Short mmCIF file of C-alpha atoms in Angstrom, two decimals:
data_model
loop_
_atom_site.label_atom_id
_atom_site.label_comp_id
_atom_site.label_asym_id
_atom_site.label_seq_id
_atom_site.Cartn_x
_atom_site.Cartn_y
_atom_site.Cartn_z
CA MET A 1 -2.04 -5.51 -3.73
CA PRO A 2 0.76 -6.76 -5.95
CA THR A 3 2.05 -10.20 -5.06
CA PHE A 4 4.82 -12.45 -6.29
CA ASN A 5 5.73 -15.75 -4.56
CA ARG A 6 4.81 -14.53 -1.08
CA SER A 7 1.87 -16.75 -0.28
CA VAL A 8 3.22 -17.23 3.24
CA PHE A 9 2.25 -13.60 4.02
CA LEU A 10 -0.77 -13.23 1.76
CA VAL A 11 -3.53 -14.57 4.02
CA GLU A 12 -2.68 -12.31 6.96
CA SER A 13 -2.36 -9.32 4.68
CA ILE A 14 -5.71 -9.85 2.94
CA GLU A 15 -7.44 -10.69 6.23
CA SER A 16 -6.22 -7.41 7.72
CA LEU A 17 -7.88 -5.57 4.83
CA LEU A 18 -11.12 -7.51 5.12
CA ALA A 19 -11.25 -6.73 8.86
CA GLN A 20 -11.26 -2.94 8.41
CA THR A 21 -13.80 -0.97 10.47
CA TYR A 22 -14.33 1.26 7.42
CA PRO A 23 -15.47 -0.96 4.55
CA ILE A 24 -13.18 -1.22 1.55
CA HIS A 25 -15.05 -0.76 -1.72
CA LYS A 26 -12.82 -3.12 -3.71
CA ILE A 27 -9.68 -5.16 -3.10
CA ILE A 28 -7.62 -5.98 -6.17
CA VAL A 29 -4.80 -8.51 -5.98
CA ILE A 30 -2.46 -8.67 -8.94
CA ASN A 31 -0.67 -12.01 -9.03
CA ASP A 32 2.56 -11.11 -10.81
CA GLY A 33 3.38 -14.54 -12.21
CA SER A 34 3.81 -16.37 -8.90
CA THR A 35 5.11 -19.92 -9.13
CA ASP A 36 4.39 -20.87 -5.51
CA ASP A 37 0.91 -21.68 -4.13
CA THR A 38 -0.34 -18.08 -4.38
CA LEU A 39 -3.20 -18.94 -6.75
CA GLU A 40 -4.33 -21.78 -4.51
CA ILE A 41 -4.35 -19.45 -1.49
CA LEU A 42 -6.28 -16.79 -3.41
CA LYS A 43 -9.08 -19.23 -4.34
CA ALA A 44 -10.47 -18.82 -0.81
CA TYR A 45 -11.05 -15.12 -1.52
CA LYS A 46 -12.92 -15.47 -4.80
CA GLY A 47 -15.97 -13.20 -4.68
CA ARG A 48 -14.51 -10.96 -1.95
CA VAL A 49 -11.30 -9.99 -3.73
CA ASP A 50 -10.71 -9.30 -7.43
CA ILE A 51 -7.85 -11.56 -8.49
CA ILE A 52 -5.94 -10.91 -11.69
CA SER A 53 -2.95 -12.94 -12.85
CA LYS A 54 -0.35 -11.73 -15.29
CA PRO A 55 3.11 -12.84 -16.38
CA ASN A 56 5.87 -11.66 -14.05
CA GLY A 57 6.78 -8.10 -14.87
CA GLY A 58 7.69 -6.61 -11.51
CA LYS A 59 5.90 -4.70 -8.79
CA ALA A 60 5.63 -1.45 -10.77
CA ALA A 61 3.92 -3.22 -13.69
CA ALA A 62 1.49 -4.94 -11.30
CA LEU A 63 0.65 -1.62 -9.63
CA ASN A 64 0.15 0.07 -12.98
CA MET A 65 -2.24 -2.69 -14.03
CA ALA A 66 -4.21 -2.30 -10.81
CA LEU A 67 -4.40 1.49 -11.15
CA GLN A 68 -5.87 1.09 -14.64
CA LEU A 69 -8.73 -0.85 -13.04
CA VAL A 70 -9.61 1.98 -10.66
CA PRO A 71 -11.69 4.62 -12.46
CA GLU A 72 -11.85 7.18 -9.63
CA GLY A 73 -11.84 7.68 -5.89
CA LEU A 74 -9.22 6.92 -3.29
CA VAL A 75 -6.49 4.31 -3.68
CA TRP A 76 -4.78 2.48 -0.83
CA ILE A 77 -1.78 0.55 -2.11
CA PHE A 78 -0.95 -2.36 0.13
CA ASP A 79 1.88 -4.86 -0.25
CA ASP A 80 1.47 -8.60 0.23
CA ASP A 81 3.51 -8.53 3.45
CA ASP A 82 1.80 -5.53 5.07
CA LEU A 83 -0.68 -5.71 7.92
CA ALA A 84 -3.25 -3.04 8.70
CA ARG A 85 -4.71 -2.21 12.07
CA PRO A 86 -8.50 -2.66 11.95
CA ASP A 87 -9.02 1.12 12.01
CA GLY A 88 -6.28 1.91 9.48
CA LEU A 89 -8.56 2.85 6.60
CA GLU A 90 -10.98 4.62 8.92
CA THR A 91 -8.14 6.82 10.16
CA LEU A 92 -7.04 7.67 6.61
CA MET A 93 -10.63 8.33 5.50
CA THR A 94 -11.17 10.64 8.48
CA LEU A 95 -8.12 12.62 7.39
CA THR A 96 -9.40 12.98 3.81
CA SER A 97 -12.93 13.81 4.98
CA SER A 98 -11.67 16.57 7.24
CA ASN A 99 -9.48 17.94 4.43
CA PRO A 100 -11.50 17.44 1.21
CA GLN A 101 -9.07 19.54 -0.83
CA ALA A 102 -6.16 17.22 0.03
CA ASN A 103 -5.08 14.79 -2.68
CA MET A 104 -3.51 12.38 -0.21
CA ALA A 105 -3.30 11.56 3.46
CA TYR A 106 -0.82 9.48 5.40
CA GLY A 107 -0.30 8.20 8.90
CA ARG A 108 2.24 6.50 11.08
CA HIS A 109 3.32 2.94 10.57
CA GLU A 110 4.84 0.43 12.94
CA ARG A 111 7.75 -1.72 11.97
CA PHE A 112 7.75 -5.23 13.37
CA LYS A 113 9.58 -8.51 13.17
CA VAL A 114 8.38 -12.05 13.73
CA ASP A 115 11.04 -14.17 15.41
CA SER A 116 11.64 -17.88 14.78
CA ASP A 117 9.22 -18.79 17.61
CA GLY A 118 6.40 -16.82 15.95
CA ASN A 119 6.51 -13.98 18.47
CA VAL A 120 5.89 -10.49 17.11
CA ARG A 121 8.34 -7.84 18.19
CA ILE A 122 7.34 -4.20 17.58
CA LEU A 123 10.38 -2.23 16.43
CA GLY A 124 8.76 1.19 16.75
CA ASP A 125 7.22 3.78 14.47
CA GLY A 126 10.29 4.21 12.36
CA TYR A 127 11.21 7.70 11.33
CA TRP A 128 8.39 10.20 11.57
CA ARG A 129 8.31 13.88 10.76
CA ASP A 130 5.49 16.33 11.28
CA CYS A 131 5.37 18.86 8.50
CA GLU A 132 2.97 21.20 6.77
CA SER A 133 1.72 20.19 3.33
CA ASP A 134 3.90 22.81 1.62
CA GLU A 135 6.97 21.27 3.33
CA PHE A 136 6.10 17.65 2.46
CA LEU A 137 8.21 17.40 -0.70
CA ALA A 138 11.36 18.76 0.96
CA ALA A 139 10.82 16.56 4.01
CA THR A 140 10.32 13.49 1.79
CA LEU A 141 13.52 14.23 -0.13
CA GLU A 142 15.40 14.38 3.17
CA ASP A 143 14.03 11.04 4.41
CA MET A 144 11.09 8.94 3.30
CA PHE A 145 8.70 8.66 6.24
CA ALA A 146 5.31 8.23 4.53
CA HIS A 147 4.83 4.73 3.17
CA GLN A 148 2.23 3.36 0.76
CA PRO A 149 0.44 1.04 3.21
CA GLY A 150 -0.04 4.06 5.49
CA MET A 151 -1.17 6.41 2.74
CA ILE A 152 -4.32 6.99 0.71
CA VAL A 153 -4.18 8.91 -2.57
CA ARG A 154 -6.83 10.27 -4.90
CA LYS A 155 -6.79 8.41 -8.22
CA GLU A 156 -6.72 11.77 -10.02
CA LEU A 157 -3.32 12.49 -8.48
CA TYR A 158 -1.92 9.17 -9.71
CA ASP A 159 -3.31 10.00 -13.16
CA LEU A 160 -1.64 13.43 -13.02
CA VAL A 161 1.86 12.19 -12.10
CA GLY A 162 1.82 9.16 -14.39
CA PRO A 163 2.46 5.45 -13.87
CA PHE A 164 4.98 3.74 -11.63
CA ASP A 165 8.40 3.50 -13.28
CA GLU A 166 8.64 -0.07 -14.53
CA THR A 167 12.39 0.23 -15.11
CA LEU A 168 13.00 0.43 -11.36
CA VAL A 169 13.62 -2.91 -9.64
CA ARG A 170 13.48 -1.28 -6.19
CA SER A 171 12.24 2.00 -4.72
CA GLN A 172 9.27 2.35 -7.08
CA ASP A 173 7.25 3.55 -4.11
CA TYR A 174 9.81 6.20 -3.18
CA ASP A 175 9.97 7.48 -6.76
CA MET A 176 6.17 7.66 -6.83
CA LEU A 177 5.97 9.40 -3.46
CA ILE A 178 8.31 12.13 -4.66
CA ARG A 179 6.19 12.66 -7.77
CA LEU A 180 3.00 12.69 -5.71
CA ALA A 181 4.53 15.23 -3.31
#
């Protein structure tokens, strides 16, 4: 989980990972030079979450640092403002278990908004497209519908396609998804 000056979202995001019905082997938070109270917030998770701080270098650099710390297995990239349903990882792991030759699996995501009164408004699933694995690249090029917090990827595939592009200020995840596809 890369984070930069978003402590207001961080607790809910980490708590949603810790509440998974399928246990997460390791949670790594890369503090990308935050100047807010991020480090103070993260102190409460010491021992349950690996916390690494680095000078601000952008999301791609933070993700690349985290990926270097993962020797093998499955990687679930999660942003500091994402929330996971309690069975999110279990669903993704079931998909990879039932398709052991697959290098990645993805599922639907819900978009939501919190209004000024604190009420959560579900905006829907967003765009979704069913496609066969050999159609995934073309479908992704037409419209990005698989998103990192709803996707699990084998570390070997990340190693094969190379690091996140640190020259991109935005859309690092889209660039990576195309390369993974």
